[in-house]
Short mmCIF file of C-alpha atoms in Angstrom, two decimals:
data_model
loop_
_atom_site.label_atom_id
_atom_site.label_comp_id
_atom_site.label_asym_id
_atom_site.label_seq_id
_atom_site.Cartn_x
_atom_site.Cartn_y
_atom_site.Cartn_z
CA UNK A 9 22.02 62.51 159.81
CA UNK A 10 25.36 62.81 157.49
CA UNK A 11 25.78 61.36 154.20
CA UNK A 12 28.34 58.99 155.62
CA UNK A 13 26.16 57.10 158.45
CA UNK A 14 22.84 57.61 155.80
CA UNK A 15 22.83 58.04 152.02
CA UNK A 16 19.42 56.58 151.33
CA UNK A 17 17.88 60.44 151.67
CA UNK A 18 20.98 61.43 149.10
CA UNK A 19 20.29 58.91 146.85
CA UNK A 20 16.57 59.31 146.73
CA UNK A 21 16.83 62.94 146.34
CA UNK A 22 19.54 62.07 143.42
CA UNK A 23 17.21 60.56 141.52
CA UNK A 24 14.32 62.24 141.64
CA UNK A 25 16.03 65.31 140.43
CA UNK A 26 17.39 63.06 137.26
CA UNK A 27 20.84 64.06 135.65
CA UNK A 28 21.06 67.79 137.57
CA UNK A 29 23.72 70.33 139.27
CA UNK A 30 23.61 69.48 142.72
CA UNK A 31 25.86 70.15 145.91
CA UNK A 32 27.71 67.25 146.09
CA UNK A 33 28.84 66.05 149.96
CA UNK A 34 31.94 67.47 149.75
CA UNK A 35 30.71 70.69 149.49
CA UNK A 36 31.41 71.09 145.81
CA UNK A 37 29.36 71.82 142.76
CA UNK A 38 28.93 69.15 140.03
CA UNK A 39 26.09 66.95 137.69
CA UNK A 40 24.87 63.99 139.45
CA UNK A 41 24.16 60.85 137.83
CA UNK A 42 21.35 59.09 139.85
CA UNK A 43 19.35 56.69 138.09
CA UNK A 44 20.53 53.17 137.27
CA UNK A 45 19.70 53.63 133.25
CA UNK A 46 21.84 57.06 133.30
CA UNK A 47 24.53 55.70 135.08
CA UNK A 48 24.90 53.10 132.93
CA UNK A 49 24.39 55.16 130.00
CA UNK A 50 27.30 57.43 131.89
CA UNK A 51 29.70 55.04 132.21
CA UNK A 52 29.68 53.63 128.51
CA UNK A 53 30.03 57.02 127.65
CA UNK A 54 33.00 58.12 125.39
CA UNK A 55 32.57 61.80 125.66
CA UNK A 56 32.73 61.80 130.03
CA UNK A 57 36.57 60.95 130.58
CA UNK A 58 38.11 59.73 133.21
CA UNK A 59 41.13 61.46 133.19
CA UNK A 60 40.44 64.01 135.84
CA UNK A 61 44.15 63.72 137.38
CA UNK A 62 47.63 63.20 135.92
CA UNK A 63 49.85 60.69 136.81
CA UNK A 64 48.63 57.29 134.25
CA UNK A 65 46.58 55.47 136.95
CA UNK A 66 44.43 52.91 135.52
CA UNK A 67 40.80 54.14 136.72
CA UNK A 68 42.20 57.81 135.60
CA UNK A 69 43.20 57.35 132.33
CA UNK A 70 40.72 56.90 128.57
CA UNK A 71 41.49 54.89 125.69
CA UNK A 72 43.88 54.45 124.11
CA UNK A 73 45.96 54.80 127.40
CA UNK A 74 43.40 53.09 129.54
CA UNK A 75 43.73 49.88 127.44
CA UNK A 76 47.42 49.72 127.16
CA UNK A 77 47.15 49.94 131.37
CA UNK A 78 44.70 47.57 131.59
CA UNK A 79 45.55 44.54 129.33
CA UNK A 80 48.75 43.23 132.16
CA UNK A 81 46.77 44.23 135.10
CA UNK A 82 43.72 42.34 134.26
CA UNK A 83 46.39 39.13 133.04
CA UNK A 84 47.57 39.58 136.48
CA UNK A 85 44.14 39.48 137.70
CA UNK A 86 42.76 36.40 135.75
CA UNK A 87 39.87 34.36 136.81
CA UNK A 88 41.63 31.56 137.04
CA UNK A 89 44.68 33.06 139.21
CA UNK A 90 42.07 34.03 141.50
CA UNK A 91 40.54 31.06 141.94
CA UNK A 92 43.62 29.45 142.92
CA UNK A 93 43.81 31.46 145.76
CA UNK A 94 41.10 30.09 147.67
CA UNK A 95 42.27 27.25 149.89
CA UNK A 96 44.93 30.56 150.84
CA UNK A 97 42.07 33.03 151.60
CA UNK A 98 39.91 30.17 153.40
CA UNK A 99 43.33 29.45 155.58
CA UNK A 100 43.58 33.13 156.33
CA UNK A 101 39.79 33.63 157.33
CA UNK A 102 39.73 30.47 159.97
CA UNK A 103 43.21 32.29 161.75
CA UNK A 104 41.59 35.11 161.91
CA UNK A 105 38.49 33.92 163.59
CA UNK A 106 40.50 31.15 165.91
CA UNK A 107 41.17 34.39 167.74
CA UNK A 108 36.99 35.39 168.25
CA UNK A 109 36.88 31.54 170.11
CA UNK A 110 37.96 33.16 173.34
CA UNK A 111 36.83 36.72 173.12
CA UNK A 112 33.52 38.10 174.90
CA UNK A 113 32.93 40.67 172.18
CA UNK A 114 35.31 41.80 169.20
CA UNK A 115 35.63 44.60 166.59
CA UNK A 116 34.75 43.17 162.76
CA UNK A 117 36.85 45.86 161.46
CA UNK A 118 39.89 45.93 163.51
CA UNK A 119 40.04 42.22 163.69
CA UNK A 120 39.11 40.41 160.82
CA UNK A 121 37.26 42.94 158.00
CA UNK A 122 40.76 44.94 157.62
CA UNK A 123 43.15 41.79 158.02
CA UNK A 124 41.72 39.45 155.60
CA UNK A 125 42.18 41.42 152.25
CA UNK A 126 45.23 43.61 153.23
CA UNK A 127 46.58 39.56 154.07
CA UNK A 128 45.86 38.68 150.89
CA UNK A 129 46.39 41.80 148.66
CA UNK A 130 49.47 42.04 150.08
CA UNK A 131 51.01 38.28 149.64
CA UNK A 132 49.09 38.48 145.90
CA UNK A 133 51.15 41.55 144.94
CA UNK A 134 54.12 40.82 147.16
CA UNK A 135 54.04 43.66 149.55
CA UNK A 136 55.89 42.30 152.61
CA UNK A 137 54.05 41.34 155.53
CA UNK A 138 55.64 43.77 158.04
CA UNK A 139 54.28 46.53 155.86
CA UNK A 140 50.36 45.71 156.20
CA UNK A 141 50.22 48.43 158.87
CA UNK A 142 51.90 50.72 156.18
CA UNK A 143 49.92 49.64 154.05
CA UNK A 144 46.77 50.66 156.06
CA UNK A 145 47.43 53.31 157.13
CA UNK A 146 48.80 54.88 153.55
CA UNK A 147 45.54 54.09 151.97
CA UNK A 148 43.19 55.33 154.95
CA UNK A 149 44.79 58.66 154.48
CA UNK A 150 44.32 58.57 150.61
CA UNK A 151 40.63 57.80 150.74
CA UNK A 152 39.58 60.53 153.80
CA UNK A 153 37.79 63.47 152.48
CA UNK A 154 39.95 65.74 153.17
CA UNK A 155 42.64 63.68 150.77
CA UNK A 156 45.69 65.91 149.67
CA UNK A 157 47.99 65.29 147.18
CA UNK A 158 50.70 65.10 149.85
CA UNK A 159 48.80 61.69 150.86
CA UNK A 160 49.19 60.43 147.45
CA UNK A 161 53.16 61.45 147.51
CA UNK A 162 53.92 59.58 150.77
CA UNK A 163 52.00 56.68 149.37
CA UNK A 164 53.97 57.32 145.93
CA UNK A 165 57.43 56.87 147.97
CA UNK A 166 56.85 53.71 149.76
CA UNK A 167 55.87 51.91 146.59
CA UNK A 168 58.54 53.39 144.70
CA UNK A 169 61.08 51.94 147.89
CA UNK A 170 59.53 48.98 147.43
CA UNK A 171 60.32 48.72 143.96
CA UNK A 172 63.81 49.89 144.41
CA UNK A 173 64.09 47.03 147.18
CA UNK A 174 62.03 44.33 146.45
CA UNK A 175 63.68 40.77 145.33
CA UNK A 176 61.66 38.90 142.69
CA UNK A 177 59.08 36.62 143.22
CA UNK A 178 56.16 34.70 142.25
CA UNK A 179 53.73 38.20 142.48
CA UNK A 180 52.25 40.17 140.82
CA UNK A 181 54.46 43.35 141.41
CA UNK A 182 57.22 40.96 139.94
CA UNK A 183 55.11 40.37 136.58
CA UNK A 184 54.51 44.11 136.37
CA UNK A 185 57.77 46.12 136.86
CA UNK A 186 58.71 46.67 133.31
CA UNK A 187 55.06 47.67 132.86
CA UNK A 188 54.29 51.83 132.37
CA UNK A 189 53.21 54.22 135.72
CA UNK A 190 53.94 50.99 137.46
CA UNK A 191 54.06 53.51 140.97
CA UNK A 192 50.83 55.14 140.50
CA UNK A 193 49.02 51.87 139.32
CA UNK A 194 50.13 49.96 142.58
CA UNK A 195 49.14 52.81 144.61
CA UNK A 196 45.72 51.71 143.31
CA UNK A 197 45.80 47.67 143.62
CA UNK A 198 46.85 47.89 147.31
CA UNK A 199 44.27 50.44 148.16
CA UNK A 200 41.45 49.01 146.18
CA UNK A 201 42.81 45.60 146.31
CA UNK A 202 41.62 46.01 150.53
CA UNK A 203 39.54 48.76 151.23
CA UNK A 204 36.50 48.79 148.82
CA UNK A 205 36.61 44.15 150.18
CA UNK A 206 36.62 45.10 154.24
CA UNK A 207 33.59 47.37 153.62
CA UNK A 208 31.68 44.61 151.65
CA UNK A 209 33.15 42.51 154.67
CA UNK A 210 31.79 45.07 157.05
CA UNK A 211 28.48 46.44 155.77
CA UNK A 212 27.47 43.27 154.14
CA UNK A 213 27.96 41.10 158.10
CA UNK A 214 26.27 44.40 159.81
CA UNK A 215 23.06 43.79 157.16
CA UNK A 216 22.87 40.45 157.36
CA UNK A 217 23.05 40.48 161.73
CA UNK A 218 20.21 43.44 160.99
CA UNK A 219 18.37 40.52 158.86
CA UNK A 220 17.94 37.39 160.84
CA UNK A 221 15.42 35.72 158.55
CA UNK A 222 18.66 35.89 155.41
CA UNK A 223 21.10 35.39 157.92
CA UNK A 224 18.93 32.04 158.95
CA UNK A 225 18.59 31.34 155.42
CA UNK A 226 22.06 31.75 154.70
CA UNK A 227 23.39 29.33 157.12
CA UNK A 228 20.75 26.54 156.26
CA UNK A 229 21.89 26.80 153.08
CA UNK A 230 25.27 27.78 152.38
CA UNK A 231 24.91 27.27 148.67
CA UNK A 232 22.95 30.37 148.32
CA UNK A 233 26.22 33.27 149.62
CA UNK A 234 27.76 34.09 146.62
CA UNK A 235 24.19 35.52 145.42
CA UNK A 236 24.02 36.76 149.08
CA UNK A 237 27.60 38.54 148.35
CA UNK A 238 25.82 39.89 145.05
CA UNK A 239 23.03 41.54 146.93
CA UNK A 240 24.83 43.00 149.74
CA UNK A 241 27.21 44.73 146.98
CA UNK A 242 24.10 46.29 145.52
CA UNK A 243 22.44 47.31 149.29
CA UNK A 244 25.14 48.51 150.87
CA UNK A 245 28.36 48.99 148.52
CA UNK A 246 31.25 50.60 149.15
CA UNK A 247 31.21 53.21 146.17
CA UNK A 248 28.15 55.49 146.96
CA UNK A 249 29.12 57.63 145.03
CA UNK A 250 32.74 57.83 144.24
CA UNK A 251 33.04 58.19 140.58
CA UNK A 252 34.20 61.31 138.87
CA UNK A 253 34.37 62.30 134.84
CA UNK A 254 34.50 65.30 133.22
CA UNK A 255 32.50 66.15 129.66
CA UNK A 256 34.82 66.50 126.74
CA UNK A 257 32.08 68.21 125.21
CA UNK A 258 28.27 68.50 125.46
CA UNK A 259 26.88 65.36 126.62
CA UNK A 260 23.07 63.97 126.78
CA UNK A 261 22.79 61.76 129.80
CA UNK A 262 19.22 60.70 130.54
CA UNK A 263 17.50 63.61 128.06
CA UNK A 264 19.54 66.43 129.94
CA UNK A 265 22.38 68.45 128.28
CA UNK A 266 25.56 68.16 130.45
CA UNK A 267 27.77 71.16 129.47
CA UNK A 268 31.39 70.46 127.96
CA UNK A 269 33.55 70.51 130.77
CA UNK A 270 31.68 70.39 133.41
CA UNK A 271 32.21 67.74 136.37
CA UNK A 272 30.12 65.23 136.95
CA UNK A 273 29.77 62.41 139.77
CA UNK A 274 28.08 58.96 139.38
CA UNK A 275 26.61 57.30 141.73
CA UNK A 276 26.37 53.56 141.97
CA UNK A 277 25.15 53.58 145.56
CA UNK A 278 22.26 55.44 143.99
CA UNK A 279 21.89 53.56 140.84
CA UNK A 280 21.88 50.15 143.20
CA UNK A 281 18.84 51.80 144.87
CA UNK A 282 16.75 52.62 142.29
CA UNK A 283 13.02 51.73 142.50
CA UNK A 284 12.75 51.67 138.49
CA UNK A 285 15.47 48.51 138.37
CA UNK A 286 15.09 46.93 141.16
CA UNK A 287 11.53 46.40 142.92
CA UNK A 288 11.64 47.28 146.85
CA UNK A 289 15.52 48.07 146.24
CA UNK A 290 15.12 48.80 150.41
CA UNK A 291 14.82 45.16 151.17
CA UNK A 292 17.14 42.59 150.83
CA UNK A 293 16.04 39.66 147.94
CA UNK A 294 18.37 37.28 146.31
CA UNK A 295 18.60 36.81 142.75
CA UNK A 296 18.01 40.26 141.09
CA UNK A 297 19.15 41.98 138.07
CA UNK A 298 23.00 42.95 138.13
CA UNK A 299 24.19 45.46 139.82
CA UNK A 300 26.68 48.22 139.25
CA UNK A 301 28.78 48.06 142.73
CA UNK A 302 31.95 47.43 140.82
CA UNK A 303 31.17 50.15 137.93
CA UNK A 304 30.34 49.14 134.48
CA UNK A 305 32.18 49.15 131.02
CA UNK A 306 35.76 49.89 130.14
CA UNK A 307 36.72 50.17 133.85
CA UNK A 308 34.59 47.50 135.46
CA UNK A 309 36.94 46.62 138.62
CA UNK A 310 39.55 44.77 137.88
CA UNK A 311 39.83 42.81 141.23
CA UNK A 312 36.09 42.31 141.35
CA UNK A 313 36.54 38.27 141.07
CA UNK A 314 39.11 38.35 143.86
CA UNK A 315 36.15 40.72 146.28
CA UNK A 316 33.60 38.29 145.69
CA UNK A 317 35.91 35.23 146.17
CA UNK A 318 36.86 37.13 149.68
CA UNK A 319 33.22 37.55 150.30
CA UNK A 320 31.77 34.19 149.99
CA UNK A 321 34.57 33.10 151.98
CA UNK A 322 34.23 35.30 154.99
CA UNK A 323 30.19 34.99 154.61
CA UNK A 324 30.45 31.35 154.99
CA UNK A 325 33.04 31.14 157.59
CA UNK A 326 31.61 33.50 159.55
CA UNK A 327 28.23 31.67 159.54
CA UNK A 328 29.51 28.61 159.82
CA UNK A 329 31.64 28.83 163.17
CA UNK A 330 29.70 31.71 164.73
CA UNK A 331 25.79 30.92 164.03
CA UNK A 332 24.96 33.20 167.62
CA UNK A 333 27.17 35.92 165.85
CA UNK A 334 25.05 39.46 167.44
CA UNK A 335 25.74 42.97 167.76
CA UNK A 336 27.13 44.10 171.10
CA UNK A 337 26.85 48.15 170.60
CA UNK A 338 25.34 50.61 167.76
CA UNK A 339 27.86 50.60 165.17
CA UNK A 340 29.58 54.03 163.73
CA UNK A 341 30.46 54.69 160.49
CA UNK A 342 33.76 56.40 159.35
CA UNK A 343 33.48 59.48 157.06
CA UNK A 344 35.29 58.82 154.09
CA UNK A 345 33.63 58.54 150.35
CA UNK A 346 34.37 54.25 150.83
CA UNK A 347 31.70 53.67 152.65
CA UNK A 348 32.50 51.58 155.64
CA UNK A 349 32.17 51.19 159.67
CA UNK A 350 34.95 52.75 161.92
CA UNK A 351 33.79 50.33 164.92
CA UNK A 352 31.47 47.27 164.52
CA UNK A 353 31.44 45.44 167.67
CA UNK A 354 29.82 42.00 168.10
CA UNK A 355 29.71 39.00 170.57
CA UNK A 356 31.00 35.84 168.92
CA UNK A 357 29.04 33.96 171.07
CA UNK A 358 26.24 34.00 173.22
#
């Protein structure tokens, strides 16, 4: 079985060998950083940058760059903002599902676990609506594994017509034009701002459907989802592995000697796994210690308030008008290094 319908073997395997020079599944040669205590230690790290591209994007870019970046983004991004937009996000859920009151059997990704956050990334930033389709299909294209820079430079020339186009408003690309690598930066928000939210959508609804005693537990008691969002983030995340630095010189991660410039991937998927951290990771249990699905240190996600917002609201929803909710085929997962379901078909009703 691939890495992209099973990591579990991966991550295991990961671990085990500790801080080592593996094969990664892309075919290419770099350290791994397994273990939850490493990849925390990793990420905290001064001496493993994340620069590993040009261009100024946020999540590629040290201090003092990184902070310069980060400060109007994460303004933009404020608890409080985000907050606000929940009676907007609840609105947009309860369309979405009005459809499912009719239908047999529907797809979770096609029809609700892509349109809810590319809705609301879009209106938060103030991409137009007739672009969501864009939109999509510019950031699938970015985050395949077989990625080329030419899918960064079409995505790089609708954002920079958007700029060149775009009236003011009350958004967030508004508050951010006169901010630096404003192009490459909102290449980010819109893809991260929906992809990395329909796979917690996604994976987190296909777990809980697998789980009918959580899913019951859920429902009878609704207060209990945003720690149910928590530990679906950690079980099934959409960053297995996903994060690349490169040693500015020799680095000690977990008692092993990482040579100066040499590449190295961390793996939260891995990390959120780990037997040492979190006692029968394998099994779903609410309440545990924190998790590092949206990284850790200097470039903890930025959006991650908005995610869980998004999750708690779909969760609920979702349980709430569709308690029968079952699978109606096997589902199949995409190959991309997001981990997330191509097709995830399900009967609304029984």
């Amino acid at each position: 079985m691939s890495f992209f319908s099973d990591p579990i073997p991966y991550f295991d395997r990961w671990r085990e060998q500790g801080p080592a020079l593996v094969e990664t599944p892309d075919g290419q040669k770099s350290w791994m950083i397994a273990r939850y205590d490493d990849v925390v230690q990793a990420l905290s790290h001064p001496c493993l940058s994340s620069a590993v591209i040009p261009g100024g994007m946020l999540n590629h870019s040290d201090p003092p760059e990184h902070t310069r970046l980060r400060k109007p983004i994460a303004r933009a991004f404020s608890t409080r903002r985000m907050e606000s937009l929940r009676p907007r996000i609840a609105q947009i859920t309860n369309e979405l599902l009005d459809t499912w009151e009719t239908e047999e059997e529907v797809d979770v990704i096609g029809t609700f676990a892509y349109p809810l956050p590319i809705a609301v990334i879009c209106e938060l930033l103030g991409v137009p609506a007739q672009d969501r389709n864009v939109v999509r299909t510019l950031s699938s294209e970015l985050i395949a594994p077989e990625t080329t820079v030419d899918a960064y430079g079409r995505f790089a020339v609708y954002v920079q017509n958007l700029l060149d186009t775009k009236e003011p408003g009350d958004d967030v690309i508004t508050e951010l034009r006169d901010e630096p690598n404003l192009v490459a930066n909102l290449v980010l928000l819109i893809t991260a701002g929906h992809e990395t939210t329909v796979q917690l959508i996604g994976n987190g609804l296909l777990v809980l459907l697998r789980d009918p005693a959580m899913k019951r537990r859920l429902m009878d008691d609704p207060i209990l989802i945003p720690d149910a969002v928590e530990e679906l983030l950690r079980f099934d995340g959409p960053f297995p592995t996903g994060l690349i630095r490169v040693a500015t010189s020799d680095v000690v991660i977990g008692g092993v000697t990482i040579p100066r410039s040499s590449q190295v991937v961390i793996s939260l998927g891995a990390a959120n796994r780990d037997p040492s951290r979190f006692a029968d990771p394998d099994v779903l249990q609410l309440g545990r210690n924190p998790h590092v699905a949206f990284g850790h240190g200097i470039h903890y996600c930025v959006g991650a308030r908005l995610a869980r917002i998004e999750g708690e609201i779909a969760f609920g929803t979702l349980l709430r008008r569709f308690p029968e909710l079952a699978l109606a085929a096997e589902p199949e997962w995409r190959e991309s290094f997001i981990r997330g379901l191509a097709s995830f078909r399900v009967r609304p009703k029984p």
